[in-house]
CSV table of N, CA, C and O in Angstrom, one decimal:
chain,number,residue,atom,x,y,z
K,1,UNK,N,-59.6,47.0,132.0
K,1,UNK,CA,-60.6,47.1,133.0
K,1,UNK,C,-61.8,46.1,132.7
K,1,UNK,O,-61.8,45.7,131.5
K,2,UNK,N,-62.7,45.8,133.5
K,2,UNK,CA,-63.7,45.0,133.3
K,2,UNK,C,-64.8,45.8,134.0
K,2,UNK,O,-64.6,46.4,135.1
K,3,UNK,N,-66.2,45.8,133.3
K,3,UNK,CA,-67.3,46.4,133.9
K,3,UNK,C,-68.6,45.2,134.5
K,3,UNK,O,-69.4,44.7,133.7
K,4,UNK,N,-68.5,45.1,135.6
K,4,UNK,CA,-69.6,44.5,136.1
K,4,UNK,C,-70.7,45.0,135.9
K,4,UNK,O,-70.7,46.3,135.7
K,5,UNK,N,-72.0,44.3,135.9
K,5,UNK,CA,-73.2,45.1,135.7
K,5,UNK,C,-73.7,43.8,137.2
K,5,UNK,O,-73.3,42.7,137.3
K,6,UNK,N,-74.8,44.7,138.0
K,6,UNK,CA,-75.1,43.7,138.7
K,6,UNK,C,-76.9,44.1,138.9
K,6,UNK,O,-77.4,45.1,139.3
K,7,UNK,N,-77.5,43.1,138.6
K,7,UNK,CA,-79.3,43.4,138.4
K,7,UNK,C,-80.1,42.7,139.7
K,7,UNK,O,-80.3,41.5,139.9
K,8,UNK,N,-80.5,44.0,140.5
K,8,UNK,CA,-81.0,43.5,141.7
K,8,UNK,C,-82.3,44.0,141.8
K,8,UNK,O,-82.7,45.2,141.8
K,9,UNK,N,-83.1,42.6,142.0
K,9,UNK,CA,-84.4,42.6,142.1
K,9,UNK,C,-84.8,43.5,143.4
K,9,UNK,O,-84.2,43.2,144.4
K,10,UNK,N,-85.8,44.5,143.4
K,10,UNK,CA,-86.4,44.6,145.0
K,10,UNK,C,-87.0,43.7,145.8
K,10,UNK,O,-86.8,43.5,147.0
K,11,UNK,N,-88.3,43.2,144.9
K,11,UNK,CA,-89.4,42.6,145.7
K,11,UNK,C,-88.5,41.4,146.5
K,11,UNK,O,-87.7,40.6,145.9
K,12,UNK,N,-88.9,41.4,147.7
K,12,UNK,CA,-88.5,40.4,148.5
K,12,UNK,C,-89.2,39.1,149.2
K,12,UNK,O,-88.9,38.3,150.1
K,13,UNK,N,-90.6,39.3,148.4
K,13,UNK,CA,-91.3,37.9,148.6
K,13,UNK,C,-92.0,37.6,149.6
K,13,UNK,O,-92.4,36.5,149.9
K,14,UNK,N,-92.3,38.8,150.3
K,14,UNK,CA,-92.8,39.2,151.8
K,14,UNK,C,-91.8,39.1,152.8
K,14,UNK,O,-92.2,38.7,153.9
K,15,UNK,N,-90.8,39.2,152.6
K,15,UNK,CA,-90.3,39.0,153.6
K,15,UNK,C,-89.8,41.1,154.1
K,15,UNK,O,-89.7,41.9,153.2
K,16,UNK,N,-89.7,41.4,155.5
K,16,UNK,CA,-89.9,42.9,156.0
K,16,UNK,C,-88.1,43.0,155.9
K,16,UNK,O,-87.2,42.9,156.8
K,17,UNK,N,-87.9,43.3,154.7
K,17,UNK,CA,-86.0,43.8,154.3
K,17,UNK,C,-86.3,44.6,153.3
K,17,UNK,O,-87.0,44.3,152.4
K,18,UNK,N,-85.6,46.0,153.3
K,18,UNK,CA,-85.5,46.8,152.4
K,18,UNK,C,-84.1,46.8,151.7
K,18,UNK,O,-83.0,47.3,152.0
K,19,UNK,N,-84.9,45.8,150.2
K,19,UNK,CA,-83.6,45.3,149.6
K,19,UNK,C,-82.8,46.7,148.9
K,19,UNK,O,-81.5,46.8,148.7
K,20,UNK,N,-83.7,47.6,148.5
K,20,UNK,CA,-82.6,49.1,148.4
K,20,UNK,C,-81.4,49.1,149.1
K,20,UNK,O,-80.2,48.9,148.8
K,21,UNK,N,-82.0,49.6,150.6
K,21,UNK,CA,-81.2,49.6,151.2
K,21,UNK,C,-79.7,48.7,151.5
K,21,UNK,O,-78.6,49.2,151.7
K,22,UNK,N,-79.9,47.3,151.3
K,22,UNK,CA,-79.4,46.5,151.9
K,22,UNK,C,-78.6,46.7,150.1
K,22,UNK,O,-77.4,46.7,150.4
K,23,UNK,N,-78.7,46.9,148.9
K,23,UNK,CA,-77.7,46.8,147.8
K,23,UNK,C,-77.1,48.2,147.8
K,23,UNK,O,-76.2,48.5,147.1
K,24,UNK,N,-77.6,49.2,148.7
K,24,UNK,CA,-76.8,50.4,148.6
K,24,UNK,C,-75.5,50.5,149.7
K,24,UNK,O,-74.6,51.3,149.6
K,25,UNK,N,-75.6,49.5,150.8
K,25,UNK,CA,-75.1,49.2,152.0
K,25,UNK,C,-73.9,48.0,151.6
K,25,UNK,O,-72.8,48.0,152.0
K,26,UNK,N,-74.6,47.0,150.9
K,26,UNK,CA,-73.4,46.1,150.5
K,26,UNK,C,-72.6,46.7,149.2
K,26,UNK,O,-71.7,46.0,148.8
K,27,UNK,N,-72.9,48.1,148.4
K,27,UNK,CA,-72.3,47.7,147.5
K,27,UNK,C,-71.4,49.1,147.9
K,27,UNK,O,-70.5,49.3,147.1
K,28,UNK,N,-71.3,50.1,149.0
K,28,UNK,CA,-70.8,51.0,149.7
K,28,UNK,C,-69.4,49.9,150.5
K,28,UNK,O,-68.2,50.1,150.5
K,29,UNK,N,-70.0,48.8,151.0
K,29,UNK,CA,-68.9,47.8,151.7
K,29,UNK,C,-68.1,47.5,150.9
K,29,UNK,O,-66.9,47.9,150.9
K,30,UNK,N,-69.0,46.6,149.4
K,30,UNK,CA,-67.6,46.3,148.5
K,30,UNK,C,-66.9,46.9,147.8
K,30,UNK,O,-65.7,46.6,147.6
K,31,UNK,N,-67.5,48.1,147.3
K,31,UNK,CA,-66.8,49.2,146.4
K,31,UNK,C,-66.4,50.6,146.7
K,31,UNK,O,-66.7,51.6,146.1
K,32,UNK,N,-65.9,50.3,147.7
K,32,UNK,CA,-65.7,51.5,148.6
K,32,UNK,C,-65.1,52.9,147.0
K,32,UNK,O,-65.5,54.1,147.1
K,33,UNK,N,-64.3,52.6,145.9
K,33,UNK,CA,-63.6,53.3,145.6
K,33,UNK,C,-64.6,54.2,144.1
K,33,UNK,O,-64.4,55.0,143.2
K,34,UNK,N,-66.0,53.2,144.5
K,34,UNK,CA,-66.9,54.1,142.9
K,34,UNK,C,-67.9,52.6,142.6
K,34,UNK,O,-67.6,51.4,142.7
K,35,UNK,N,-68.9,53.1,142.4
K,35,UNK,CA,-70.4,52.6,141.7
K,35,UNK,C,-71.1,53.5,141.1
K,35,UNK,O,-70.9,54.7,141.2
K,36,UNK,N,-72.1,52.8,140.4
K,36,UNK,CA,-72.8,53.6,140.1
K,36,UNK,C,-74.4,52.5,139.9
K,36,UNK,O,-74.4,51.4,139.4
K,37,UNK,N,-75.3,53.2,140.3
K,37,UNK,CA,-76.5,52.8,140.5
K,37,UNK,C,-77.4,53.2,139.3
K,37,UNK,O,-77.0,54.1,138.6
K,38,UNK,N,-78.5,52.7,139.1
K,38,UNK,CA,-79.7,52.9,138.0
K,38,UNK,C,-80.8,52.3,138.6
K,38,UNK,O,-80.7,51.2,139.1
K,39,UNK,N,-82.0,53.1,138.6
K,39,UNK,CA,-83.3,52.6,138.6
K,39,UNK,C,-83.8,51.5,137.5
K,39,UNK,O,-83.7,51.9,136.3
K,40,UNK,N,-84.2,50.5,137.6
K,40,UNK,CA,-85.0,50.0,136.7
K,40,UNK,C,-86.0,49.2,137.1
K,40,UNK,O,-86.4,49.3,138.3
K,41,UNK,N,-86.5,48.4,136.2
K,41,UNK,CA,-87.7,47.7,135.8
K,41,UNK,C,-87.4,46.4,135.4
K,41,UNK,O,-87.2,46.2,134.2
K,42,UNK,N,-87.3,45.4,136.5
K,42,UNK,CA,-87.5,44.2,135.7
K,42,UNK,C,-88.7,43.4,135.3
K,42,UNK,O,-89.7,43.5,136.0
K,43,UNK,N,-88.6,42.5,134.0
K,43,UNK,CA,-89.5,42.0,133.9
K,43,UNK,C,-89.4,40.5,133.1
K,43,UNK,O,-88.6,39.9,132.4
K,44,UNK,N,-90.5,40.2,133.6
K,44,UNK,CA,-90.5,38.5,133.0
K,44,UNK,C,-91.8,37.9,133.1
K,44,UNK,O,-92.8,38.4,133.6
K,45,UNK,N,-91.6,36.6,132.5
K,45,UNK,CA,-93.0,35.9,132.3
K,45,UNK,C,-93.4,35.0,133.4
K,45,UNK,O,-92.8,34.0,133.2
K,46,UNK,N,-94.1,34.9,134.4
K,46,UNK,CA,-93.9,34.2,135.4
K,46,UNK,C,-95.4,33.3,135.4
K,46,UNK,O,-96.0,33.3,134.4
K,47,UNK,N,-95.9,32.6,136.6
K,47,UNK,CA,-97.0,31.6,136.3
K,47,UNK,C,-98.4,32.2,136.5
K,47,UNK,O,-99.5,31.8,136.3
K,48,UNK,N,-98.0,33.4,137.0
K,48,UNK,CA,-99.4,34.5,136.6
K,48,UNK,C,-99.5,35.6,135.8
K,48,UNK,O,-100.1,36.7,136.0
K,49,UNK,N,-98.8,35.3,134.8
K,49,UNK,CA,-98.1,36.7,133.9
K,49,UNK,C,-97.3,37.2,133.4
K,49,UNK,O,-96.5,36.3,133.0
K,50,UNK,N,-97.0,38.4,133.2
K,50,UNK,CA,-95.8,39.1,133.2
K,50,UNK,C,-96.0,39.5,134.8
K,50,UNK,O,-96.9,39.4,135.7
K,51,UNK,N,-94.8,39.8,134.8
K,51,UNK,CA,-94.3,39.9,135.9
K,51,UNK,C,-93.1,41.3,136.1
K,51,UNK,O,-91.9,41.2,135.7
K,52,UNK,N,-93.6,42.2,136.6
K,52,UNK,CA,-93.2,43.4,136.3
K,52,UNK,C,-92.3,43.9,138.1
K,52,UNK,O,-93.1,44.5,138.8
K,53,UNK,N,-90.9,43.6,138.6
K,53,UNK,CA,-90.2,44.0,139.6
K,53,UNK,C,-89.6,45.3,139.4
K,53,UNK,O,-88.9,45.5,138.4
K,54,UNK,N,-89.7,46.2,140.2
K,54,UNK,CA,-88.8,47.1,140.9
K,54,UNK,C,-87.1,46.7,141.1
K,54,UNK,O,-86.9,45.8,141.8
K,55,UNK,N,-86.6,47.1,140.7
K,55,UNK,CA,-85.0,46.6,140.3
K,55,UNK,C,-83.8,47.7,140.4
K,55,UNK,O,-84.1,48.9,140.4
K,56,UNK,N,-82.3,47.1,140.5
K,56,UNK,CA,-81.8,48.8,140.5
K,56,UNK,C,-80.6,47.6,139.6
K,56,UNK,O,-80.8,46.4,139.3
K,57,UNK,N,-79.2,48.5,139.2
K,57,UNK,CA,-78.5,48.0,138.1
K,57,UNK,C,-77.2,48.6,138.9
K,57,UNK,O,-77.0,49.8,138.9
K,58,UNK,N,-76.4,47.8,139.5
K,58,UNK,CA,-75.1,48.6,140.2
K,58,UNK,C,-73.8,48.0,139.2
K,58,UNK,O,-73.4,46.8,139.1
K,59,UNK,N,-73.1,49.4,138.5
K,59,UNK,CA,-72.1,49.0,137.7
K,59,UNK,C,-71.0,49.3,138.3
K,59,UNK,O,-71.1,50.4,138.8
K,60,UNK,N,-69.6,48.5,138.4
K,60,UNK,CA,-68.5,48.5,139.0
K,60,UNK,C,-67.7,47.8,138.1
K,60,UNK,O,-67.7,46.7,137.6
K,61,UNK,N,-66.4,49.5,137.7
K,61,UNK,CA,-65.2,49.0,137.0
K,61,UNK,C,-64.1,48.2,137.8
K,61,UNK,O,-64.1,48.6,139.0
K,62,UNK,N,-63.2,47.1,137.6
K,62,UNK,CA,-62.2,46.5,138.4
K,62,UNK,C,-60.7,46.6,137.9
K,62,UNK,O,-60.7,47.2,136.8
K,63,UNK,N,-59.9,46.4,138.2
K,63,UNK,CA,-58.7,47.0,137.4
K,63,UNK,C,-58.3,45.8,136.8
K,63,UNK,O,-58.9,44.8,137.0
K,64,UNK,N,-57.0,46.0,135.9
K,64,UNK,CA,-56.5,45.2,135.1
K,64,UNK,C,-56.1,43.9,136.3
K,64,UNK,O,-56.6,42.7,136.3
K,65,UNK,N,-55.1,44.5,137.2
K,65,UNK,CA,-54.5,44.0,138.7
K,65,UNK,C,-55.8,43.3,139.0
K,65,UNK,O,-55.8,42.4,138.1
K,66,UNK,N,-56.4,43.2,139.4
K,66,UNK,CA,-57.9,42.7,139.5
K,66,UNK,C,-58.7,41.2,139.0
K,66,UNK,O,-59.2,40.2,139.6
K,67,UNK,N,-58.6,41.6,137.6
K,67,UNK,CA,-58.9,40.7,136.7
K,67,UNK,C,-57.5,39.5,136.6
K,67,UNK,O,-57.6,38.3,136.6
K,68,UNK,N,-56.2,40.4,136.7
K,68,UNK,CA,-55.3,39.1,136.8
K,68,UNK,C,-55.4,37.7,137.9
K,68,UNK,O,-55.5,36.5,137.9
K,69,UNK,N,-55.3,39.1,139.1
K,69,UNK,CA,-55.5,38.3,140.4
K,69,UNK,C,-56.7,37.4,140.7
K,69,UNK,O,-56.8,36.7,141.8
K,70,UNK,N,-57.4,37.4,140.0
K,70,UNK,CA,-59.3,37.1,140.3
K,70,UNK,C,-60.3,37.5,141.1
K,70,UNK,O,-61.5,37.2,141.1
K,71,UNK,N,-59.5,38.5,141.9
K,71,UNK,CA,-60.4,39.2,142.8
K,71,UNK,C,-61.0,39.7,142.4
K,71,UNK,O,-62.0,39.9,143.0
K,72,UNK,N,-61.0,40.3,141.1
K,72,UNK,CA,-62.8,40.7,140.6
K,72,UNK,C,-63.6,39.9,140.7
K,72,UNK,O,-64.6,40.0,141.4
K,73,UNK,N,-63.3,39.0,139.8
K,73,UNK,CA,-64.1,38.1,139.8
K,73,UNK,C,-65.1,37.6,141.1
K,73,UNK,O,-66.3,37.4,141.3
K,74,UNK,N,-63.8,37.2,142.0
K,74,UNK,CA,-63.9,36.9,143.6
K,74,UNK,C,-65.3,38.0,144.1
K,74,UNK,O,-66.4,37.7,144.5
K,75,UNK,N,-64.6,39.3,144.0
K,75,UNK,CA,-65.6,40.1,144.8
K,75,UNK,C,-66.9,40.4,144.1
K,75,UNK,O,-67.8,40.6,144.9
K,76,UNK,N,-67.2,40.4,142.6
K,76,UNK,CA,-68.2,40.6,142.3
K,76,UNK,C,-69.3,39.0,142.6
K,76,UNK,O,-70.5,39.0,142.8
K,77,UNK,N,-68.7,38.4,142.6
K,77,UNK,CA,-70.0,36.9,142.8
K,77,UNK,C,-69.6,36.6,144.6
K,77,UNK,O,-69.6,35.5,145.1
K,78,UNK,N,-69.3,37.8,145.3
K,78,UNK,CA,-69.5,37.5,146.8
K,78,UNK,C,-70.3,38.8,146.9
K,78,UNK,O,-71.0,38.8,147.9
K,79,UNK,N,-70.5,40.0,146.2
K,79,UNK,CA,-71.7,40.9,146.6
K,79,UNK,C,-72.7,40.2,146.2
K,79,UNK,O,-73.6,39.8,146.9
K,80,UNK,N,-72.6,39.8,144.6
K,80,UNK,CA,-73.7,38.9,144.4
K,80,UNK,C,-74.5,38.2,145.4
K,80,UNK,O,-75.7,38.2,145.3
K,81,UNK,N,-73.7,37.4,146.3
K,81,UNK,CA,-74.2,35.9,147.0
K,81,UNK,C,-74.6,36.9,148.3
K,81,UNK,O,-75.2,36.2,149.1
K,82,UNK,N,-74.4,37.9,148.6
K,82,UNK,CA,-74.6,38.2,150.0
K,82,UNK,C,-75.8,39.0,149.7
K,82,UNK,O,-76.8,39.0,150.5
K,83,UNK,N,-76.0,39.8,148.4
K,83,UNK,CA,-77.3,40.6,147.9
K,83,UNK,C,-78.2,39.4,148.2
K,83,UNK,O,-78.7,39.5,149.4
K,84,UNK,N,-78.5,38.3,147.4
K,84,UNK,CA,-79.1,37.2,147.3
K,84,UNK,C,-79.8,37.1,148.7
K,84,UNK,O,-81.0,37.4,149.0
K,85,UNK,N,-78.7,36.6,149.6
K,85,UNK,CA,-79.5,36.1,150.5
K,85,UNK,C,-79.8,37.1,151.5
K,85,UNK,O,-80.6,36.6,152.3
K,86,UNK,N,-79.5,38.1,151.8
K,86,UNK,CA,-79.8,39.0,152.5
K,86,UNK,C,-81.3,39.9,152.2
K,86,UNK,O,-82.2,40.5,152.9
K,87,UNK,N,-81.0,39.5,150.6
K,87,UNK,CA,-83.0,40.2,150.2
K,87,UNK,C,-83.6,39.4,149.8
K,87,UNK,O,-84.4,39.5,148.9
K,88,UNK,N,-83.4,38.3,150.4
K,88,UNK,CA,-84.3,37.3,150.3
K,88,UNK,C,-84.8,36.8,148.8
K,88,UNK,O,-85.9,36.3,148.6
K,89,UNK,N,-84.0,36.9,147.8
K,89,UNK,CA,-83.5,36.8,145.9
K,89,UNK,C,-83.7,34.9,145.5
K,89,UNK,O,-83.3,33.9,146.1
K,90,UNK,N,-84.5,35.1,144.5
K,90,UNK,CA,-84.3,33.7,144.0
K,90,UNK,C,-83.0,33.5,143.0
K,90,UNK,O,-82.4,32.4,142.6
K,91,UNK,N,-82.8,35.0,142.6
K,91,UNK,CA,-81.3,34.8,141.7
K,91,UNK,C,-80.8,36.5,141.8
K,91,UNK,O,-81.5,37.4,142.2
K,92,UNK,N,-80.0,36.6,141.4
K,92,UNK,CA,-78.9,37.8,140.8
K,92,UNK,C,-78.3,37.5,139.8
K,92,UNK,O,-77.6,36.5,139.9
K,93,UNK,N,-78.4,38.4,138.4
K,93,UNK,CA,-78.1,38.6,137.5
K,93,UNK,C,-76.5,39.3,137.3
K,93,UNK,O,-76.2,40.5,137.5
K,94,UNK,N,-75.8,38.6,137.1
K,94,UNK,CA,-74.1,39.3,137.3
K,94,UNK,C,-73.8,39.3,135.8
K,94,UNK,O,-73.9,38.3,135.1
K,95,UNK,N,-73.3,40.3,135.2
K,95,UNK,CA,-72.9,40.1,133.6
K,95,UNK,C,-71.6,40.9,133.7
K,95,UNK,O,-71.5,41.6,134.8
K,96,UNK,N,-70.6,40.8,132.7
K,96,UNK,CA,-69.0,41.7,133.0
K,96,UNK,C,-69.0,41.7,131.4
K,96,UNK,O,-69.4,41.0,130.6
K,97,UNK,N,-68.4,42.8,131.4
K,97,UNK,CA,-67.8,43.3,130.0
K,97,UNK,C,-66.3,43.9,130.1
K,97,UNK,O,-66.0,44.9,130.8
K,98,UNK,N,-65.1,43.0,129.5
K,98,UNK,CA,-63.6,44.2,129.2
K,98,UNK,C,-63.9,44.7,128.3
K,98,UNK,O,-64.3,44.4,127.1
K,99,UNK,N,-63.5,45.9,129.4
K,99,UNK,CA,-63.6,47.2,128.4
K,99,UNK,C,-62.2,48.3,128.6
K,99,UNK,O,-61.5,48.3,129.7
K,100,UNK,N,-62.0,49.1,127.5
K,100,UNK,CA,-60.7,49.9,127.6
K,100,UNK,C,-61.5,51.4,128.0
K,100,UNK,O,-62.1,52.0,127.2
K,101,UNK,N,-61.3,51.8,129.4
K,101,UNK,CA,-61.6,53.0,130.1
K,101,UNK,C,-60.4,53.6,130.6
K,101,UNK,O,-59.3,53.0,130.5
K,102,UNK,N,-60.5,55.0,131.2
K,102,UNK,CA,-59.8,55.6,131.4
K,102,UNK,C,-60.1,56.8,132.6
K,102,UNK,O,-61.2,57.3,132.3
K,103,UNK,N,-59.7,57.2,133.7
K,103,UNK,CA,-60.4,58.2,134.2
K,103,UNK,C,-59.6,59.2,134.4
K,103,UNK,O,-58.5,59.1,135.0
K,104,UNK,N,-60.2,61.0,133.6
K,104,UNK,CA,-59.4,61.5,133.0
K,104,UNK,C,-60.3,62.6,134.4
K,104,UNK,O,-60.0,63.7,134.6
């Protein structure tokens, strides 16, 4: 199995989109079969500071079949690219870990 981690900024730069919504909506589309969501806090150094965003962390296991085929791969950097431009994102953070899971 492989674990996606996917780090989605909220603030949308003024623009009137409620990026919550819009990563709870695309990640219901892509992963119909299981996610799991986290609150967080991003942060960084930006040209007035730290820079402290509202953020959520959506993790998605893919199967082995998956990883062969590249469709993980495939689907996690197409929620990526649709989160991006739909909340109005200067980037998305996509990280994967294989990992040996099991669901008992």
């Amino acid at each position: 199995m492989r674990l996606y981690r996917f780090f989605l900024g909220l603030d949308t730069n003024g623009a009137n989109i409620d990026a919550k919504n819009v990563a709870y909506a695309l990640a219901a589309e892509c992963f119909p079969h299981g996610h799991t969501v986290y609150d967080a806090n991003g942060r960084w150094f930006g040209d007035v500071g730290i820079i402290d965003e509202p953020t959520i962390v959506i993790e998605w296991f893919c199967s082995d079949q998956q990883i062969a085929d590249g469709s993980g791969d495939k689907l996690a950097l197409s929620f990526a690219a649709k989160f991006k431009a739909a909340a109005n994102q200067e980037s998305v953070l996509v990280t994967f870990t294989d990992v040996c899971a099991t669901f008992v």
